[in-house]
Structures are given as C-alpha cells and as structure tokens.
PDB file of C-alpha atoms in Angstrom:
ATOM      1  CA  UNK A   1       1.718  17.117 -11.250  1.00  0.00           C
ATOM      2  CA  UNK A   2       0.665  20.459  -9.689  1.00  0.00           C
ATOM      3  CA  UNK A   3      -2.751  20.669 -11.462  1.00  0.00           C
ATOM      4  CA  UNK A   4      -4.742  21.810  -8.694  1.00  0.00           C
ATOM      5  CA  UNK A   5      -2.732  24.016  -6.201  1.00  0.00           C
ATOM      6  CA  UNK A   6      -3.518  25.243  -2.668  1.00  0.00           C
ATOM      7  CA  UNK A   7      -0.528  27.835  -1.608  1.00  0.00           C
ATOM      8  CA  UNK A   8      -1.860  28.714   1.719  1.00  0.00           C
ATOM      9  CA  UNK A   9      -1.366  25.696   3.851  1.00  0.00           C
ATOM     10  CA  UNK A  10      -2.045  27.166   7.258  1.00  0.00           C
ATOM     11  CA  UNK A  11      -4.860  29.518   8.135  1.00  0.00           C
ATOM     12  CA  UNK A  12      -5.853  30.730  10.994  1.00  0.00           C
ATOM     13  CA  UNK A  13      -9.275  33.108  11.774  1.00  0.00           C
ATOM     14  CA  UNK A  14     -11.105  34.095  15.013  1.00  0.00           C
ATOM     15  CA  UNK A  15     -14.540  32.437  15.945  1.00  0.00           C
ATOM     16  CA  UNK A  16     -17.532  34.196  14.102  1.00  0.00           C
ATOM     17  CA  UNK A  17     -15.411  35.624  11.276  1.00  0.00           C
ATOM     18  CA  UNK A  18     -14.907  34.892   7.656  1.00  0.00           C
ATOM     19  CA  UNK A  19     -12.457  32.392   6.619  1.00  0.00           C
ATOM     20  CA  UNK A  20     -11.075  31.931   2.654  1.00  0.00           C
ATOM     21  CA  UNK A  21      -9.561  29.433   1.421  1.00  0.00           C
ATOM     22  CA  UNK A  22      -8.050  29.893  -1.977  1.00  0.00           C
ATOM     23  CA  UNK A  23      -7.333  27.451  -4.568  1.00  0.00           C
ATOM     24  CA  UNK A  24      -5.790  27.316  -8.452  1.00  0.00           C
ATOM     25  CA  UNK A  25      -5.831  24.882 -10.853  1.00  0.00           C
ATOM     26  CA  UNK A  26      -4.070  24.580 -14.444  1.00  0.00           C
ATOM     27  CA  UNK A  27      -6.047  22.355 -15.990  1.00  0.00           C
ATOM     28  CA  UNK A  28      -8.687  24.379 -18.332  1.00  0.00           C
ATOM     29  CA  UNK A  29     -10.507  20.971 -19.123  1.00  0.00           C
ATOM     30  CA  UNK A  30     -11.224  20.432 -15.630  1.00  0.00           C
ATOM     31  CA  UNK A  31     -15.353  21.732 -15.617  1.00  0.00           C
ATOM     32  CA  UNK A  32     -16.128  20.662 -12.237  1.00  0.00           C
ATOM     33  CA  UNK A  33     -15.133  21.214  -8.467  1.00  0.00           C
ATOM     34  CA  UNK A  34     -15.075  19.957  -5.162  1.00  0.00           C
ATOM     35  CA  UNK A  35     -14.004  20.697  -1.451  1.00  0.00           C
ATOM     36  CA  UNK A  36     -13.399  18.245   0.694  1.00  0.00           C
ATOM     37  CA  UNK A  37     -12.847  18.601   4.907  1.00  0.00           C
ATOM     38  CA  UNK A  38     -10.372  15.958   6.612  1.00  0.00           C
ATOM     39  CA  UNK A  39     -10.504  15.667   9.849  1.00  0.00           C
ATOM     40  CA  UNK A  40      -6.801  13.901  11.264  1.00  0.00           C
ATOM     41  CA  UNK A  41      -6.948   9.941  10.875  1.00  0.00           C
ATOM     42  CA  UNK A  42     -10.615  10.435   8.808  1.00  0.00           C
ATOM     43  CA  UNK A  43     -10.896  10.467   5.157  1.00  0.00           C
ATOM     44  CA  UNK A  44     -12.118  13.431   3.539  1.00  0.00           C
ATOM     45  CA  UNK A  45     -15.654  14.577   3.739  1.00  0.00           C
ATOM     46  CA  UNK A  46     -17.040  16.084   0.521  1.00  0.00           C
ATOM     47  CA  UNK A  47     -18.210  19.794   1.612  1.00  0.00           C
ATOM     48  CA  UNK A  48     -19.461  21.295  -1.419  1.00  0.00           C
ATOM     49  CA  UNK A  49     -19.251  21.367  -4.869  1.00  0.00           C
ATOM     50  CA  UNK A  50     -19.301  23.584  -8.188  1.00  0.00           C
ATOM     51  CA  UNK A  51     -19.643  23.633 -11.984  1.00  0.00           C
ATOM     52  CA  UNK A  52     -17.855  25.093 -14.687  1.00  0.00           C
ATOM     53  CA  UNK A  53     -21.381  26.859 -15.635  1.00  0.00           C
ATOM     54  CA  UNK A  54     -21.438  28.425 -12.510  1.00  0.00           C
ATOM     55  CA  UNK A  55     -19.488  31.329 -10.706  1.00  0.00           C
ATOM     56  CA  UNK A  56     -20.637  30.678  -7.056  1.00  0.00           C
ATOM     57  CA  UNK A  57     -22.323  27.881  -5.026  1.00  0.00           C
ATOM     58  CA  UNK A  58     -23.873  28.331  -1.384  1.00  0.00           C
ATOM     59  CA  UNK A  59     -24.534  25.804   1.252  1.00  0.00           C
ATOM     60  CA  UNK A  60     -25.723  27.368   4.531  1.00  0.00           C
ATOM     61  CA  UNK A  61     -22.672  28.676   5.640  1.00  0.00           C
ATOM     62  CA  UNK A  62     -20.350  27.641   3.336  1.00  0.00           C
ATOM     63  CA  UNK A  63     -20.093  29.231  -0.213  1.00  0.00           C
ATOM     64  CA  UNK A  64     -17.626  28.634  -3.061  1.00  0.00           C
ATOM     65  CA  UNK A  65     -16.677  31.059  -5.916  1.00  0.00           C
ATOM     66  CA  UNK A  66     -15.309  30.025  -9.445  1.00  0.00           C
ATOM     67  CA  UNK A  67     -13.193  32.568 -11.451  1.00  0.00           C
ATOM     68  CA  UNK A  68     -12.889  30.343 -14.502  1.00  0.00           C
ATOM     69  CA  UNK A  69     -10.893  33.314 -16.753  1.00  0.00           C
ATOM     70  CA  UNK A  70      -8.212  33.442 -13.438  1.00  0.00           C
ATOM     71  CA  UNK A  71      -8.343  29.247 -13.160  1.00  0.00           C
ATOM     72  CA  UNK A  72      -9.365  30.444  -9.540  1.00  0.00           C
ATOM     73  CA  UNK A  73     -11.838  29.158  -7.030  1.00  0.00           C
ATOM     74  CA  UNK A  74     -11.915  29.937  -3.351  1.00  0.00           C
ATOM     75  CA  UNK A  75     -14.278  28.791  -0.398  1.00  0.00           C
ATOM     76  CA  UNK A  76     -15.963  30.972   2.229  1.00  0.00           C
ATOM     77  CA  UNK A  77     -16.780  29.599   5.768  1.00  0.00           C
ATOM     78  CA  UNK A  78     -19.124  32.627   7.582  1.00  0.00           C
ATOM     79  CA  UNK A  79     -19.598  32.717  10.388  1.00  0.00           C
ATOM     80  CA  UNK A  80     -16.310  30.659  11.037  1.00  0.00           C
ATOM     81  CA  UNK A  81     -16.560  27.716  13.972  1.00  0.00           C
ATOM     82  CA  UNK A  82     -14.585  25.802  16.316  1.00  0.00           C
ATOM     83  CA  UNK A  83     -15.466  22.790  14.624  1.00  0.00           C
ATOM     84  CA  UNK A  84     -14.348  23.874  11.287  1.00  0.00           C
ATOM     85  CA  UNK A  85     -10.698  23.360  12.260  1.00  0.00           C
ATOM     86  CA  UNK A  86      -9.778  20.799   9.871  1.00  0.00           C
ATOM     87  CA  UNK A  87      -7.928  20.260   6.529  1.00  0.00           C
ATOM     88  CA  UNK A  88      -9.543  21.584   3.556  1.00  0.00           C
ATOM     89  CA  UNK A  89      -8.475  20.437  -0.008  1.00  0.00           C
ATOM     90  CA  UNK A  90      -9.537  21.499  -3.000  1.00  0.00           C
ATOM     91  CA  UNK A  91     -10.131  18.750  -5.558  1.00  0.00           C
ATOM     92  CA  UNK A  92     -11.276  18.453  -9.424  1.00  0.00           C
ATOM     93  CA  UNK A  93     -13.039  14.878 -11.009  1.00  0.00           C
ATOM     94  CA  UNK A  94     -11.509  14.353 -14.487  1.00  0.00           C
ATOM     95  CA  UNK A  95     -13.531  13.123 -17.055  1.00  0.00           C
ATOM     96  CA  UNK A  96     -16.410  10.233 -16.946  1.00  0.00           C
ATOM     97  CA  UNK A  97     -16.109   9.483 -13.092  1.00  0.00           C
ATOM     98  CA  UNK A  98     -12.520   8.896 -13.546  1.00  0.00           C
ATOM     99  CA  UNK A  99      -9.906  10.559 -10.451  1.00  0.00           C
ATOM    100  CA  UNK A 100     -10.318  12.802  -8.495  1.00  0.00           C
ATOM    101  CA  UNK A 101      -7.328  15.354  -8.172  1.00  0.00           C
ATOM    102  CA  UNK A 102      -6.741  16.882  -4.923  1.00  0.00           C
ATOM    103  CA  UNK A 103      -4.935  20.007  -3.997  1.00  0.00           C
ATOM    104  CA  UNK A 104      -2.144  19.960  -1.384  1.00  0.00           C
ATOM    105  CA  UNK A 105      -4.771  21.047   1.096  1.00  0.00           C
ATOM    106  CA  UNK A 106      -4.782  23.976   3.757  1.00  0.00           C
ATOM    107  CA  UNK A 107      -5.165  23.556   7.584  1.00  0.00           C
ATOM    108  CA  UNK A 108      -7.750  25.923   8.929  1.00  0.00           C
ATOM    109  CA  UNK A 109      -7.708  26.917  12.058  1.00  0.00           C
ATOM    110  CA  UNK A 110     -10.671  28.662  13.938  1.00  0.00           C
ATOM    111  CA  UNK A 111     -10.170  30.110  17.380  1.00  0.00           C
ATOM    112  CA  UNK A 112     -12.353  30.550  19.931  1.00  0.00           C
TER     113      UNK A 112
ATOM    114  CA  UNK B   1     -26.959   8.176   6.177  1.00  0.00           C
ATOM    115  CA  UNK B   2     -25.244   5.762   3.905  1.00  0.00           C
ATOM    116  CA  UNK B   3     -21.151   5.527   4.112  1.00  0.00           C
ATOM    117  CA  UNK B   4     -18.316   3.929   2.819  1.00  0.00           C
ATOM    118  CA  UNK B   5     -16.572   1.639   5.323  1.00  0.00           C
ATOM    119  CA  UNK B   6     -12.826  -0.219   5.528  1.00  0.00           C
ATOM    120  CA  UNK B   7     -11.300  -2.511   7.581  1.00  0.00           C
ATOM    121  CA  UNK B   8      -8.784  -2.871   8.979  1.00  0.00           C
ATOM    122  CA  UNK B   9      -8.555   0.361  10.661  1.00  0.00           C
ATOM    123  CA  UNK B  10      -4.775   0.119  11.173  1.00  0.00           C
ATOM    124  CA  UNK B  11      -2.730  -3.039   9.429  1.00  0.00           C
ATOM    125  CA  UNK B  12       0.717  -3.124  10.354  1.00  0.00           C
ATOM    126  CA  UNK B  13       2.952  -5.726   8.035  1.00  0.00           C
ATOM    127  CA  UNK B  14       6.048  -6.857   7.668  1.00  0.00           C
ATOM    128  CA  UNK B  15       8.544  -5.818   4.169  1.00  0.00           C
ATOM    129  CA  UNK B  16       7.782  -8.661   1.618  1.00  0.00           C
ATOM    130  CA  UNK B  17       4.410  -9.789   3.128  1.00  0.00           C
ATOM    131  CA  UNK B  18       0.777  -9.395   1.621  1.00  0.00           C
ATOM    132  CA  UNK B  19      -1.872  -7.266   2.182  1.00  0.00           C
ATOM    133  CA  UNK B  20      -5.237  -6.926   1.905  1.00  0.00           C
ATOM    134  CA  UNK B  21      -7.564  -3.487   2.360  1.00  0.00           C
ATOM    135  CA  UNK B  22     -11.175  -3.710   2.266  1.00  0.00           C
ATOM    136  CA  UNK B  23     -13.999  -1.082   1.412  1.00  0.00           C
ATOM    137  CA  UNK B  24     -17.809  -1.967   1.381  1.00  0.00           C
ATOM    138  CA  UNK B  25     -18.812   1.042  -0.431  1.00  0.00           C
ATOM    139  CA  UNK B  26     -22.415   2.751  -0.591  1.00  0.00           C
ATOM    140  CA  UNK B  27     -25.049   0.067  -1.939  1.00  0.00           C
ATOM    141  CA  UNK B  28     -25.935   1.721  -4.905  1.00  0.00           C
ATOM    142  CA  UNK B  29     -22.644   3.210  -6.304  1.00  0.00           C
ATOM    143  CA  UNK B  30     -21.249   1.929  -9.615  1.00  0.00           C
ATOM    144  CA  UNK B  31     -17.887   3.897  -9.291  1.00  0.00           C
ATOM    145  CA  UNK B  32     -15.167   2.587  -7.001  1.00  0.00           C
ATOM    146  CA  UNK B  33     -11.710   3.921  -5.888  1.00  0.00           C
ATOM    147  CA  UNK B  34      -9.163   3.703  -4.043  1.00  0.00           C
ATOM    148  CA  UNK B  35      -6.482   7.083  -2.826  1.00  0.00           C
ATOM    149  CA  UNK B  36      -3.891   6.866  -0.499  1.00  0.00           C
ATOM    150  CA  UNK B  37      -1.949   9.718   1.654  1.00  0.00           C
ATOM    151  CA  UNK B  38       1.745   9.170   2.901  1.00  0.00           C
ATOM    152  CA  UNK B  39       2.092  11.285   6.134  1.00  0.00           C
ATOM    153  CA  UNK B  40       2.602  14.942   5.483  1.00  0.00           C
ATOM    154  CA  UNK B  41       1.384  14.823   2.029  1.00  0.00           C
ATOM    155  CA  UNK B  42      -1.327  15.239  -0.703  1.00  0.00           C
ATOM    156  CA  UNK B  43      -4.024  12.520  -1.215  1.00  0.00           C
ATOM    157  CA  UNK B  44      -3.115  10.645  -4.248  1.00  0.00           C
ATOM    158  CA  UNK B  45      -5.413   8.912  -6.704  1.00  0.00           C
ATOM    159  CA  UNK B  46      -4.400   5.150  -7.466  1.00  0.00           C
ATOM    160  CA  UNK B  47      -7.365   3.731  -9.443  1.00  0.00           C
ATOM    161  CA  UNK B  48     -10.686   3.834 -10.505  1.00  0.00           C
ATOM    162  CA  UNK B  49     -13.087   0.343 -11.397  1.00  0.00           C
ATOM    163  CA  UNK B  50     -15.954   0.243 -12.738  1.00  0.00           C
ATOM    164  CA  UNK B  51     -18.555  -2.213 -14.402  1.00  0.00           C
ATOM    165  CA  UNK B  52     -16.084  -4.885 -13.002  1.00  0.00           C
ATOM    166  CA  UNK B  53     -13.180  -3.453 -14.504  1.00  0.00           C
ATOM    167  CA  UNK B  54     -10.295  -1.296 -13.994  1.00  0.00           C
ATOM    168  CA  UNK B  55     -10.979   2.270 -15.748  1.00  0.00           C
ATOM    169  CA  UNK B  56      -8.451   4.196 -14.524  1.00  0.00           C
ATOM    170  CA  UNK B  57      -4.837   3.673 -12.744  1.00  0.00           C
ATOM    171  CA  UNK B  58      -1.761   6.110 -12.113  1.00  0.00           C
ATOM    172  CA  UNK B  59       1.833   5.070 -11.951  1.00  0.00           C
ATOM    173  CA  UNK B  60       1.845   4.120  -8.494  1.00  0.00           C
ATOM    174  CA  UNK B  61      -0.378   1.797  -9.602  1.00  0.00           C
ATOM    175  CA  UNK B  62       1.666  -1.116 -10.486  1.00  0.00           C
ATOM    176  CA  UNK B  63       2.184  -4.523 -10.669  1.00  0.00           C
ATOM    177  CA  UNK B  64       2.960  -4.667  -6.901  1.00  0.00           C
ATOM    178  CA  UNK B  65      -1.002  -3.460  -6.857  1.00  0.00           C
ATOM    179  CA  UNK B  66      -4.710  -5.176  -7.770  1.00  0.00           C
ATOM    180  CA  UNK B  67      -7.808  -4.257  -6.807  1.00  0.00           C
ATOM    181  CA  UNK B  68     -11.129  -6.682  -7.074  1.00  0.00           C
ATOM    182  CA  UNK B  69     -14.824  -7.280  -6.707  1.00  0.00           C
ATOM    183  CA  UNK B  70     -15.412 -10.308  -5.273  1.00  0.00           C
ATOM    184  CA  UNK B  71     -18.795 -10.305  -4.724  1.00  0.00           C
ATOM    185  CA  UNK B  72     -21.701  -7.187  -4.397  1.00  0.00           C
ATOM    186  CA  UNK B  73     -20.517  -5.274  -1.403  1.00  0.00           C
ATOM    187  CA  UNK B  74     -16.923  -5.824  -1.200  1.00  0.00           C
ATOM    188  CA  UNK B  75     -14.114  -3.738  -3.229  1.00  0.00           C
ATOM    189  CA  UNK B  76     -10.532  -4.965  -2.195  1.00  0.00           C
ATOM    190  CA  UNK B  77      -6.638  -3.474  -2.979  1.00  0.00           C
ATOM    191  CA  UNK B  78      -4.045  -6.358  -2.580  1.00  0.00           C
ATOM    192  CA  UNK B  79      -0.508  -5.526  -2.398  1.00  0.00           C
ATOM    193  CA  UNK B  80       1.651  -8.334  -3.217  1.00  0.00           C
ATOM    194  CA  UNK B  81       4.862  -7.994  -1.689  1.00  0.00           C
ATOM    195  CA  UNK B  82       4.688  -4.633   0.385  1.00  0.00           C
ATOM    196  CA  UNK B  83       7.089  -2.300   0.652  1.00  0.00           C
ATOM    197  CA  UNK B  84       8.310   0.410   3.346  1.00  0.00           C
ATOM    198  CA  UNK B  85       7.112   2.927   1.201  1.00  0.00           C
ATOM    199  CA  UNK B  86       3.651   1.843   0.584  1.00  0.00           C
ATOM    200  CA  UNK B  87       3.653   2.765   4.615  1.00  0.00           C
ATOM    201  CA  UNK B  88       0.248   5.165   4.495  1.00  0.00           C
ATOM    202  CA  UNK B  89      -3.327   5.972   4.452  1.00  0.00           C
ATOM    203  CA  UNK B  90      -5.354   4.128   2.112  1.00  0.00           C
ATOM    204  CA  UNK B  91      -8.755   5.528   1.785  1.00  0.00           C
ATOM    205  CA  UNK B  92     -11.484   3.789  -0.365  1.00  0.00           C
ATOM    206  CA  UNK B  93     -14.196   6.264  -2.334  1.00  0.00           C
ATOM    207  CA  UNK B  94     -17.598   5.596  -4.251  1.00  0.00           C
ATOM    208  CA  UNK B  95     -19.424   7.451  -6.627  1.00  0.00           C
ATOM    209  CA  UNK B  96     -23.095   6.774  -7.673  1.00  0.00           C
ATOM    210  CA  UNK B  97     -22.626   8.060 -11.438  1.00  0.00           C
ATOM    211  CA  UNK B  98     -25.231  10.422 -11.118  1.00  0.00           C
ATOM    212  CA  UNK B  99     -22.691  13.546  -9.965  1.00  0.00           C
ATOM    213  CA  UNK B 100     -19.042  13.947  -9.414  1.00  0.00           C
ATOM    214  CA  UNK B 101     -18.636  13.881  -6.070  1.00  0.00           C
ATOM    215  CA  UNK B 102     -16.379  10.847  -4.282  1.00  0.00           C
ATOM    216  CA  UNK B 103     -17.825   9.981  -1.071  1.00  0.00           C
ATOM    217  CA  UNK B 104     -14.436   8.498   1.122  1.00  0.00           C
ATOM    218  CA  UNK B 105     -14.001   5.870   3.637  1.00  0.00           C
ATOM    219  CA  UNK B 106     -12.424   6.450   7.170  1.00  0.00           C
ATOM    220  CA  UNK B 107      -9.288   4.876   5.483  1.00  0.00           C
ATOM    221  CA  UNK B 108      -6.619   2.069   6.896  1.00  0.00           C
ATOM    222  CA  UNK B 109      -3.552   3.084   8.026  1.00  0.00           C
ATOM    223  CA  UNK B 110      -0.831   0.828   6.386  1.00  0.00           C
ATOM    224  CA  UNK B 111       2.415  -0.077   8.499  1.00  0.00           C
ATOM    225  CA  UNK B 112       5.294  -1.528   6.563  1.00  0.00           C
ATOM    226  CA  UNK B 113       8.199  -2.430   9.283  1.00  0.00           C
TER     227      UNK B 113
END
C-alpha cells in the first residue's frame, strides 16, 4: 500500500538555506494533508497542514505546496535550522476522522 | 499546551505474555488511535475508536489485538499473547473532530524477547 510516497529519504541542506521535501500520493480521494516532524524515540509532531481547496499553506517558516493535477505536494523549510534535523513524513487523513496514512518519511538534515 | 501521554515508556515482554499500552489523550478529543513503527520503517495505522467503539482497523489489527475505554481519560491496546514481531513503537494519537490533524503521543517502545 504505497498511497502516499516519499522517494527522497535522506536530505541534507546547509544552515540558512532552503530545504524541500517532496511527496506523492495516488489516492485522488484523499482532499486533505499533513506533515508531521519525528524526532528519534518521539512520536510525530504535526507541522502543518493543507486542503484539497488550496494550492499552498504558510506557517512562519514553513510553507507547503499542493499540485493536485500532478498528485504532488512538497514542503519548504526557509531559512533552514539546526533544529530542523529530524524525520519528516508526509501523511493524508482518510475519510470522517478515520487513519491517517503516512509516507515512508525523509530524514532531513541541516548543517551548521 | 495540552498533549497526549503513554506509559510505559519502554515495556519489554516475554513471547506468549500480555500486554498492556496506555494513552491518556487530550481532554476534549472524541477521536482515538493507535499507530505503531517497527524499526526502520513507515508508521502504520492499526485502529481508530470512536463514540466508544471501534471505527476503523487494518489487518494487523487482529484478534491477537483490542483496544478499550475504560473510563474518561484512559484509551488502552491489549495484546493477548505477544509475539516477536509485534517488537516496536506504539504511538497513541487524538483528534478533536473539529480538523484532521492527529496529535501523537511520545509512544512505548515494545520488546518481545
């Protein structure tokens, strides 16, 4: 069950620049979106989110983009920090509450 | 800030033995859930209760597995007779209803020797 798909799952990026994280799902019914950050031995933090009705979301430094036609979405970190290092998986609620599916997740790494 | 907590932190068990994995979620969440991550990979969904009821389950999810309510603040997973495979991270997750999001639990790493 590949629905939601991270292909990256290592990136690294210098202090202060841009980091992308790219993620694709399959799933056309899926109308909502969310990125969680995992810290090792922590659960996942929810980061930010996005609708289907919507082609970008921005939180202070953190900003995600939705390409519905390309089943695309990708997150921007900028300016990128130390303590960003962490996993970050891309994840998708089905309908009425029900699970939540995650995406294989991709280890960022930010460099001072 | 409100959070979702578990305990144990770490439970390590013997094959064949019971467990129990406890969540208190956030007070005012009606969704409840629990996940669980086996070393290396994805986080996995297992099931979803709500209104004192299971909504949702996968096929890991089996008769090996329950999950209850026992009173207003508690949400428990039982596994009967645990395996070496259910050896992982179990995290618990509540949702108020309101919006999608899932907030997680620090999780309890499950040890089946």
């Amino acid at each position: 069950d590949q629905q939601v798909k991270q292909n990256s799952p290592s990136l690294s990026v210098q202090e202060g620049r841009i980091s992308i994280l790219n993620c694709d799902y399959t799933n056309s019914m899926f109308d909502y979106f969310l990125w969680y950050k995992k810290y090792p031995a922590e659960g996942p933090t929810f980061l930010i989110s996005i609708s289907s009705i919507k082609d970008k979301n921005e939180d202070g430094r953190f900003t995600v983009f939705l390409n519905k036609s390309a089943k695309h979405l990708s997150l921007h970190i900028v300016p990128s920090q130390p303590g960003d290092s962490a996993v970050y998986f891309c994840a998708a609620p089905g309908g009425g509450y029900q699970k939540v599916t995650f995406g294989t997740g991709t280890k960022l790494q930010v460099i001072p | 800030e409100p959070e979702v907590t578990q305990t144990p932190s770490h439970q390590v068990t013997q094959m064949g033995q019971e467990v129990i994995l406890r969540c208190v979620p956030i007070s005012n969440h009606l969704y409840f859930y629990w996940y669980r991550q086996i070393l290396g990979q994805k986080v996995e969904f297992l099931v979803s209760f709500y209104n004192n009821e299971i909504s949702e389950k996968s096929e890991i999810f089996d008769d090996q597995f329950s999950v209850e309510r026992p009173d207003g603040s508690n949400f428990t997973l039982k596994i009967r007779s645990t395996k070496l495979e259910d050896s992982a991270m179990y995290f618990c997750a509540s949702a108020n209803g309101v919006s999608y999001e899932q907030y997680f639990g620090p999780g309890t790493r499950l040890t089946v020797t």
